[in-house]
mmCIF file of C-alpha atoms and ligand atoms in Angstrom:
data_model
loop_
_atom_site.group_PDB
_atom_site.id
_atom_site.type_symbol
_atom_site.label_atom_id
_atom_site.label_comp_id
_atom_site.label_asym_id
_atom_site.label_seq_id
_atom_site.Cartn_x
_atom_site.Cartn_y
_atom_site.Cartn_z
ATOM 1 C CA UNK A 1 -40.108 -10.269 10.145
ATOM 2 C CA UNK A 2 -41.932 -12.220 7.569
ATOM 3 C CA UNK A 3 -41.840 -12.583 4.394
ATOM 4 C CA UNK A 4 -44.352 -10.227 3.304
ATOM 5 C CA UNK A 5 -43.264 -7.437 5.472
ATOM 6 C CA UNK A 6 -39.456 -7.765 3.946
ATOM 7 C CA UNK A 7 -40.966 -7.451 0.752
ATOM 8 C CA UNK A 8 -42.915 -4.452 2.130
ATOM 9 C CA UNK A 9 -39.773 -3.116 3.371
ATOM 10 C CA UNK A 10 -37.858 -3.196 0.131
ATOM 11 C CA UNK A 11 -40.722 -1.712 -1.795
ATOM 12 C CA UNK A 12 -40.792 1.161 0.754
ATOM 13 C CA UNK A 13 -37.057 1.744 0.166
ATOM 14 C CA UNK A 14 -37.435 2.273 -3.506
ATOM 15 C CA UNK A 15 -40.383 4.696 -2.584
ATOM 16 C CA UNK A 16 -37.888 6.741 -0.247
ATOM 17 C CA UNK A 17 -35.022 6.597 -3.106
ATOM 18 C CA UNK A 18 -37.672 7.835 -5.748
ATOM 19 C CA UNK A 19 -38.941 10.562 -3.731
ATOM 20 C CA UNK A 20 -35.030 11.541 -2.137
ATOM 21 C CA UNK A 21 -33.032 11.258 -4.986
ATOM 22 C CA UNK A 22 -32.731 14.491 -5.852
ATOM 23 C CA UNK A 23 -31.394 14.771 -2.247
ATOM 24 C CA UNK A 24 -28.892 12.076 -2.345
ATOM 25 C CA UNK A 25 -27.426 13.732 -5.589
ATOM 26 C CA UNK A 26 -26.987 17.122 -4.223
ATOM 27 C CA UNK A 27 -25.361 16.081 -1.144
ATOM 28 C CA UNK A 28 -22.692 13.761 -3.465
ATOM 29 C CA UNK A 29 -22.691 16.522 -5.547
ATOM 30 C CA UNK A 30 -20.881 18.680 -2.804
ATOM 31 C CA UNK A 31 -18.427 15.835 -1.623
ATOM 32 C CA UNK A 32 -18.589 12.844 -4.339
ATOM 33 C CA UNK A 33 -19.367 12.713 -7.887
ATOM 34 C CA UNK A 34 -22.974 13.081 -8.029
ATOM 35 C CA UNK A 35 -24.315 10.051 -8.360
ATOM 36 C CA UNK A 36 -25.459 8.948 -4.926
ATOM 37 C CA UNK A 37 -29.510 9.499 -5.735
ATOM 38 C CA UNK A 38 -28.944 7.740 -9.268
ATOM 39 C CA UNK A 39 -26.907 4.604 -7.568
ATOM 40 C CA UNK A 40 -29.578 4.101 -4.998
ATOM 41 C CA UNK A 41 -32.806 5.133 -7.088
ATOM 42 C CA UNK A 42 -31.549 2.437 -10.241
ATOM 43 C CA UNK A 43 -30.886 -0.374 -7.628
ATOM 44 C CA UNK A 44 -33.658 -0.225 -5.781
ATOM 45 C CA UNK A 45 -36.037 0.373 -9.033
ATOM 46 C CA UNK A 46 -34.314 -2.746 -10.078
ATOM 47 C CA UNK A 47 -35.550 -4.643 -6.925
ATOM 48 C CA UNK A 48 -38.893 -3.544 -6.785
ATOM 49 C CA UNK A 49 -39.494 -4.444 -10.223
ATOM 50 C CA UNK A 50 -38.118 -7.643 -10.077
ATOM 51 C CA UNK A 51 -39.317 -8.959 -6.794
ATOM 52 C CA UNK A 52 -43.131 -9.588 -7.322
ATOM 53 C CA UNK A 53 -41.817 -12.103 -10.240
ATOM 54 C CA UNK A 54 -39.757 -13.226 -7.795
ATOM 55 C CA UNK A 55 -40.938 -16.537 -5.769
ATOM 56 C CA UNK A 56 -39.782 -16.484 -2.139
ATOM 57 C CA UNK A 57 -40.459 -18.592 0.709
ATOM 58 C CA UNK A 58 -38.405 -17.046 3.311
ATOM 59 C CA UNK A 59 -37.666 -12.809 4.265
ATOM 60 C CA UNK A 60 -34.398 -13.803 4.298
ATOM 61 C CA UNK A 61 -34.552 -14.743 0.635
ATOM 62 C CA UNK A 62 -35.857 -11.215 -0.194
ATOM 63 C CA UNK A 63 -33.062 -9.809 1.348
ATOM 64 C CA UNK A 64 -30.703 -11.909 -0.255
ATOM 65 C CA UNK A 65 -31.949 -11.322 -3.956
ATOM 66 C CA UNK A 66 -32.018 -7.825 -3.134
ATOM 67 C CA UNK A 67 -28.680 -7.476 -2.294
ATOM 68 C CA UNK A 68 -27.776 -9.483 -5.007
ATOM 69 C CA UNK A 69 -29.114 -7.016 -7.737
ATOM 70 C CA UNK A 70 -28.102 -4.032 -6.191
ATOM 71 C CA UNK A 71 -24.114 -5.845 -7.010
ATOM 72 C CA UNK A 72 -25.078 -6.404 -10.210
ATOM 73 C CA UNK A 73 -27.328 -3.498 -11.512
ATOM 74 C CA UNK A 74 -25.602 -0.438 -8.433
ATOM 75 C CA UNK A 75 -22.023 0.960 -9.903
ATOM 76 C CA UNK A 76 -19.830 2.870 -7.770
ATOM 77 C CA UNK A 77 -18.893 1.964 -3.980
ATOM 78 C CA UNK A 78 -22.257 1.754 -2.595
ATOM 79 C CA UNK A 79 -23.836 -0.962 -5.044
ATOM 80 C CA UNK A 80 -21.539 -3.662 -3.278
ATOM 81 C CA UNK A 81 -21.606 -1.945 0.398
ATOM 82 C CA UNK A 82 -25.432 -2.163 0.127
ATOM 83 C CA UNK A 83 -25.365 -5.521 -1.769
ATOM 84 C CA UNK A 84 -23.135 -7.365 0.722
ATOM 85 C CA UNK A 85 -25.320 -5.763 3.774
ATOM 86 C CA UNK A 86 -28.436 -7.132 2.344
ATOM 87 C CA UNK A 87 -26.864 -10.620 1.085
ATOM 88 C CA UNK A 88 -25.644 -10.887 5.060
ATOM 89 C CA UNK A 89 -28.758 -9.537 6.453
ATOM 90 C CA UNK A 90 -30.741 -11.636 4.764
ATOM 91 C CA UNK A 91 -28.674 -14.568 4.941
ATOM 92 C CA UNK A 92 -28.424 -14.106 8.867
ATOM 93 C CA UNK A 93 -32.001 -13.738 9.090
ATOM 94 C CA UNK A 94 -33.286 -17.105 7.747
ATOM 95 C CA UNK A 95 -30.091 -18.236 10.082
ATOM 96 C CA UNK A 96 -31.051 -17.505 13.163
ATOM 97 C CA UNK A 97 -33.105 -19.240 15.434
ATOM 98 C CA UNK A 98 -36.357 -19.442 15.799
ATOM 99 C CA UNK A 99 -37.430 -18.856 19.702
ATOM 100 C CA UNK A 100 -39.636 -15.806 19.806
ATOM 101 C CA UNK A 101 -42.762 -16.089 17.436
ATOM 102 C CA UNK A 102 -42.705 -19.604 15.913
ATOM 103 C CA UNK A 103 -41.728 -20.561 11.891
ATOM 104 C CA UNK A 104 -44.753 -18.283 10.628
ATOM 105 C CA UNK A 105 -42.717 -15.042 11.257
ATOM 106 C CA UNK A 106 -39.575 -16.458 11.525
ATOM 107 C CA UNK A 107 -38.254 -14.962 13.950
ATOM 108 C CA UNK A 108 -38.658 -11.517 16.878
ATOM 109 C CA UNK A 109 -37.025 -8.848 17.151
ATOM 110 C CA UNK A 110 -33.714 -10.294 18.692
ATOM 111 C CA UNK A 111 -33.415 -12.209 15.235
ATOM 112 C CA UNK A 112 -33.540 -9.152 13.140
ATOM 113 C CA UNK A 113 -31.220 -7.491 15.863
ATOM 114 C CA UNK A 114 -28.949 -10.512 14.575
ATOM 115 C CA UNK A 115 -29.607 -10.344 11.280
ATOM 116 C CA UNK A 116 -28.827 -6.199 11.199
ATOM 117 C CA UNK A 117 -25.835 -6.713 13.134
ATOM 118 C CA UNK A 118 -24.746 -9.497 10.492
ATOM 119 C CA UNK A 119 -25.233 -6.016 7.389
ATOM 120 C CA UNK A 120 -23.652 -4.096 9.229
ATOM 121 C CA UNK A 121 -20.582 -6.626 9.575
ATOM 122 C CA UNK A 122 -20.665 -7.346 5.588
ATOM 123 C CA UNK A 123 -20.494 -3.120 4.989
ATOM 124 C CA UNK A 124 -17.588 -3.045 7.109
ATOM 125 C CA UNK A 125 -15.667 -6.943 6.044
ATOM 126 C CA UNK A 126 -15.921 -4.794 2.322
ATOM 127 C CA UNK A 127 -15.072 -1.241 2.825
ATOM 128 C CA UNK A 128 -13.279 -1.358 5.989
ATOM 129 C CA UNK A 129 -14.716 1.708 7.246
ATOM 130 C CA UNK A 130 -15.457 2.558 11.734
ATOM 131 C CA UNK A 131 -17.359 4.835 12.828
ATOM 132 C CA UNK A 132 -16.008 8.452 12.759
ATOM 133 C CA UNK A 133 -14.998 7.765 8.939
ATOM 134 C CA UNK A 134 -17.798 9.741 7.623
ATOM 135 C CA UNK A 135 -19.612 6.900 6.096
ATOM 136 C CA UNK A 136 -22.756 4.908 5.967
ATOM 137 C CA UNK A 137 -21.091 2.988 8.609
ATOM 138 C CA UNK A 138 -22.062 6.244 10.885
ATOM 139 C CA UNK A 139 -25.519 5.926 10.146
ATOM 140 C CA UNK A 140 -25.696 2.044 10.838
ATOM 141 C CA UNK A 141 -23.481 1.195 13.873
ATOM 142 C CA UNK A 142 -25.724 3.896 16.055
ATOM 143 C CA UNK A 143 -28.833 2.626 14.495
ATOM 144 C CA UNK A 144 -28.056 -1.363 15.194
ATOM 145 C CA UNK A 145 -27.258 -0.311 18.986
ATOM 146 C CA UNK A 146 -30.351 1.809 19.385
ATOM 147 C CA UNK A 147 -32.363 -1.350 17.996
ATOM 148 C CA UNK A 148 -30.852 -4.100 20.242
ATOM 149 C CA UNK A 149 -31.157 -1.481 23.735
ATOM 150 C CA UNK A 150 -34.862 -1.000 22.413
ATOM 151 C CA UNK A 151 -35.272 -4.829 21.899
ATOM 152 C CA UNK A 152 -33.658 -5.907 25.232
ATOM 153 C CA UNK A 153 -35.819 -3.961 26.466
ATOM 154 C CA UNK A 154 -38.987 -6.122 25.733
ATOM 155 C CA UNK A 155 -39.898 -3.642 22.900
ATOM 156 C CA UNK A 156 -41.809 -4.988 19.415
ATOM 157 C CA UNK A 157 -40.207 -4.763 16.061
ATOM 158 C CA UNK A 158 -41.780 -1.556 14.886
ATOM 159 C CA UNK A 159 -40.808 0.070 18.082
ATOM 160 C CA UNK A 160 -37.294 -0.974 17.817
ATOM 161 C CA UNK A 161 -37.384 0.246 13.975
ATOM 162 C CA UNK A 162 -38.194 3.559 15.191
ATOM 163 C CA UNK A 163 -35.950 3.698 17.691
ATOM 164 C CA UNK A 164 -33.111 2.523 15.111
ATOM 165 C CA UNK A 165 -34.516 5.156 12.567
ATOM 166 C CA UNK A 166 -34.230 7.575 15.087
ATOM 167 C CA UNK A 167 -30.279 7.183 15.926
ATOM 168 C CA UNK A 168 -29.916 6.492 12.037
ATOM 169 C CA UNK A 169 -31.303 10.152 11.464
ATOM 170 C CA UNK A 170 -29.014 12.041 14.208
ATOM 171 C CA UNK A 171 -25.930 9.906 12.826
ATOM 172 C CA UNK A 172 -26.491 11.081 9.901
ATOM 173 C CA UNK A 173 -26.632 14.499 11.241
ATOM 174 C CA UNK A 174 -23.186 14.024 12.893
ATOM 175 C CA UNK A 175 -21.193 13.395 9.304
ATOM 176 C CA UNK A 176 -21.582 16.655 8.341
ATOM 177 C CA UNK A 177 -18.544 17.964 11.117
ATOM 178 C CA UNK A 178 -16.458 14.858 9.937
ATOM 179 C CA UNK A 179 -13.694 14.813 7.931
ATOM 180 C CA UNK A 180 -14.278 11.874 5.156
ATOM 181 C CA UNK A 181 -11.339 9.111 5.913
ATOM 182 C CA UNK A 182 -13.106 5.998 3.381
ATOM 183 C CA UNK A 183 -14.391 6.487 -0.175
ATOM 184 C CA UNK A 184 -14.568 9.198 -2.682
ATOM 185 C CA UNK A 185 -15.094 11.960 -0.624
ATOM 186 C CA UNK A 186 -11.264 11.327 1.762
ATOM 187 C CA UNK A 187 -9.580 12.916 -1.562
ATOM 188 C CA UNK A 188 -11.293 16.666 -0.520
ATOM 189 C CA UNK A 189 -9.543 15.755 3.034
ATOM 190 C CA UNK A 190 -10.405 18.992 5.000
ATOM 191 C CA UNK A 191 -13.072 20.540 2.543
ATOM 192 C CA UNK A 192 -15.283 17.616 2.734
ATOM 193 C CA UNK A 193 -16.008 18.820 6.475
ATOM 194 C CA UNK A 194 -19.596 20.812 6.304
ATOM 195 C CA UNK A 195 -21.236 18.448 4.104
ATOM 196 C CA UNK A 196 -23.324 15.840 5.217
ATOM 197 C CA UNK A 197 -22.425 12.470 3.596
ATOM 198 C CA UNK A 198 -24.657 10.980 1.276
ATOM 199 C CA UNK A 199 -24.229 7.297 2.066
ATOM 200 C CA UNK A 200 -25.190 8.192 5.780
ATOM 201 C CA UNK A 201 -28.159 9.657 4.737
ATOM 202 C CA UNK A 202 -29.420 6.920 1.944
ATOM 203 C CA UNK A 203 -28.995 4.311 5.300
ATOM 204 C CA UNK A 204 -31.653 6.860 7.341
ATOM 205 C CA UNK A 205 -33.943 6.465 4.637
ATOM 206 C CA UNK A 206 -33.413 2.615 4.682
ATOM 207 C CA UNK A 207 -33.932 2.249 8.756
ATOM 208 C CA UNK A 208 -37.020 5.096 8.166
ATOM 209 C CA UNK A 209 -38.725 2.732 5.713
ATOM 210 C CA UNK A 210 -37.938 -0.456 8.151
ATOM 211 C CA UNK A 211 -39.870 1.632 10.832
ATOM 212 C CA UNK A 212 -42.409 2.674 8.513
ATOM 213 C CA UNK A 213 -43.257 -0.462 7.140
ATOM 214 C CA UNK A 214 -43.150 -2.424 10.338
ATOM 215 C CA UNK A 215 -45.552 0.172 12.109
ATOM 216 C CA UNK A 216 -47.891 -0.576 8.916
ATOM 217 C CA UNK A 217 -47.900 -3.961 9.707
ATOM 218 C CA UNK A 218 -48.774 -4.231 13.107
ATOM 219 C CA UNK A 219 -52.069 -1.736 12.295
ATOM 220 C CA UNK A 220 -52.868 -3.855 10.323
ATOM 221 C CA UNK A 221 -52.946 -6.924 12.639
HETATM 222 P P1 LIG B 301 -19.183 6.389 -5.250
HETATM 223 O O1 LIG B 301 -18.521 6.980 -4.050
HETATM 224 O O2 LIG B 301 -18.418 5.254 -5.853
HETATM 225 O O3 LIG B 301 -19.601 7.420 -6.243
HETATM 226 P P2 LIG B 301 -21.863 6.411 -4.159
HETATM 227 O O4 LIG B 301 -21.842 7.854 -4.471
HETATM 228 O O5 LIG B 301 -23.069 5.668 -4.619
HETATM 229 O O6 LIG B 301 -20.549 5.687 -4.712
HETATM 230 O O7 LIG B 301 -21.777 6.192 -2.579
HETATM 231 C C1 LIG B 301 -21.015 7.041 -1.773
HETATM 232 C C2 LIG B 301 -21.228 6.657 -0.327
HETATM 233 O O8 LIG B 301 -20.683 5.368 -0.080
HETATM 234 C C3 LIG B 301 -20.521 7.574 0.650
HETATM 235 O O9 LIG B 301 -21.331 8.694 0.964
HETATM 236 C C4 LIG B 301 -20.279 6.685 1.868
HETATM 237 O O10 LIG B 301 -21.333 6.757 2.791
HETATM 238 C C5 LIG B 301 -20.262 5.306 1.272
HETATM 239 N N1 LIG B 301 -18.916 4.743 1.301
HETATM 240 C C6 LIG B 301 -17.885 5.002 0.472
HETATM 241 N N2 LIG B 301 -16.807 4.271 0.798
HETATM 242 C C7 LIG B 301 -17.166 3.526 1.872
HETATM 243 C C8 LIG B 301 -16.499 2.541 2.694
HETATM 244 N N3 LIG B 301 -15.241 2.193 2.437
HETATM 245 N N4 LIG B 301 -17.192 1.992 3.710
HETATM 246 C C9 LIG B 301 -18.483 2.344 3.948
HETATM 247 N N5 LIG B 301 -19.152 3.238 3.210
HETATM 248 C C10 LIG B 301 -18.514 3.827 2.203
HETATM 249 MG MG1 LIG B 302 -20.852 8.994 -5.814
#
């Protein structure tokens, strides 16, 4: 991942939380307080204005100052959960090493694998959340292990994007017969079962844009 397609990435998530928000809010409407499509759609605005101002050398330096504004500008539980999976992500990215495509992408696929695997640790240091919780958590953890089997397996980054996109999508599609044990949405207890949960479904639309935006890129190589 370089650094243009992280920026490319980021842009493409506030895209998806423009065009979803309405979405997001109905679904924490039903099991939250509402506010799920405003959260993500103000952060992410927030980011995608600020970032072409921004000077960057490194993707991992994207990542980072996006999950540093969604802290600041996100209220409610998933402006930090976001914010420290970015921050880590990014962070872990600019970390790893460098064995697959030389300093000019920083980094293959295995690298991102790391880096995603590093969010997905900083969402769950933070909310303390496993999988079965009815969280975001049930969106990432399938997503992260469809990535690395598709990776180990030789495939490219957007392959492995879709792949993770993919298993994002149907883990999403699996909170909806959970019961909610983390956040807001434990205090219905029983009634929250039915509903799909809205954190889950913001992180499909964050591995869908990842997909997206890598498959851009490599058409346009
Ligand atoms: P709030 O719940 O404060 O109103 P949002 O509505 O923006 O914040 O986000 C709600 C989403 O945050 C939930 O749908 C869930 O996916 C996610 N979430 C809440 N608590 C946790 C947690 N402890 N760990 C992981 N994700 C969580
Ligand atoms: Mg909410």
């Amino acid at each position: 991942m370089d650094t243009a397609l992280a920026r490319a990435w980021v842009q493409a998530i506030a895209a998806a939380m423009d065009t979803h928000q309405d979405r997001l809010t109905r679904l924490d409407s039903a099991i939250g307080d509402a506010d799920h499509g405003a959260n993500m759609h103000r952060g992410f605005a927030a980011v995608a204005a600020a970032l072409p101002q921004y000077e960057v050398a490194t993707p991992g330096a994207v990542l980072v100052r996006t999950g540093s504004l969604l802290i600041s500008v996100v209220g409610g539980a998933s402006g930090p959960l976001y914010g420290s999976a970015f921050r880590a992500l990014g962070t872990a990215l600019d970390a790893g090493d460098d064995t697959a495509d030389g300093p000019a992408s920083t980094g293959g696929t295995a690298r991102v694998a790391g880096a995603l695997a590093a969010g997905l640790a900083g969402v769950r240091r933070l909310g303390a959340a496993t999988e079965g919780d009815k969280t975001m958590i049930d969106a990432y953890a399938p997503a992260l292990v469809a990535f690395r089997v598709s990776a180990e397996a030789g495939a490219g980054l957007a392959q492995a994007a879709a792949a993770a996109a993919d298993a994002a999508e149907q883990g999403m599609r699996a909170t909806t017969s959970m019961q909610a044990r983390k956040g807001r949405a434990s205090y219905l207890g029983a009634r929250s079962i039915g509903h799909q949960d809205p954190g889950a479904t913001s992180t499909a639309l964050i591995f869908r844009a990842l997909a997206d935006t890598a498959a851009a890129a490599k058409d346009a190589r």
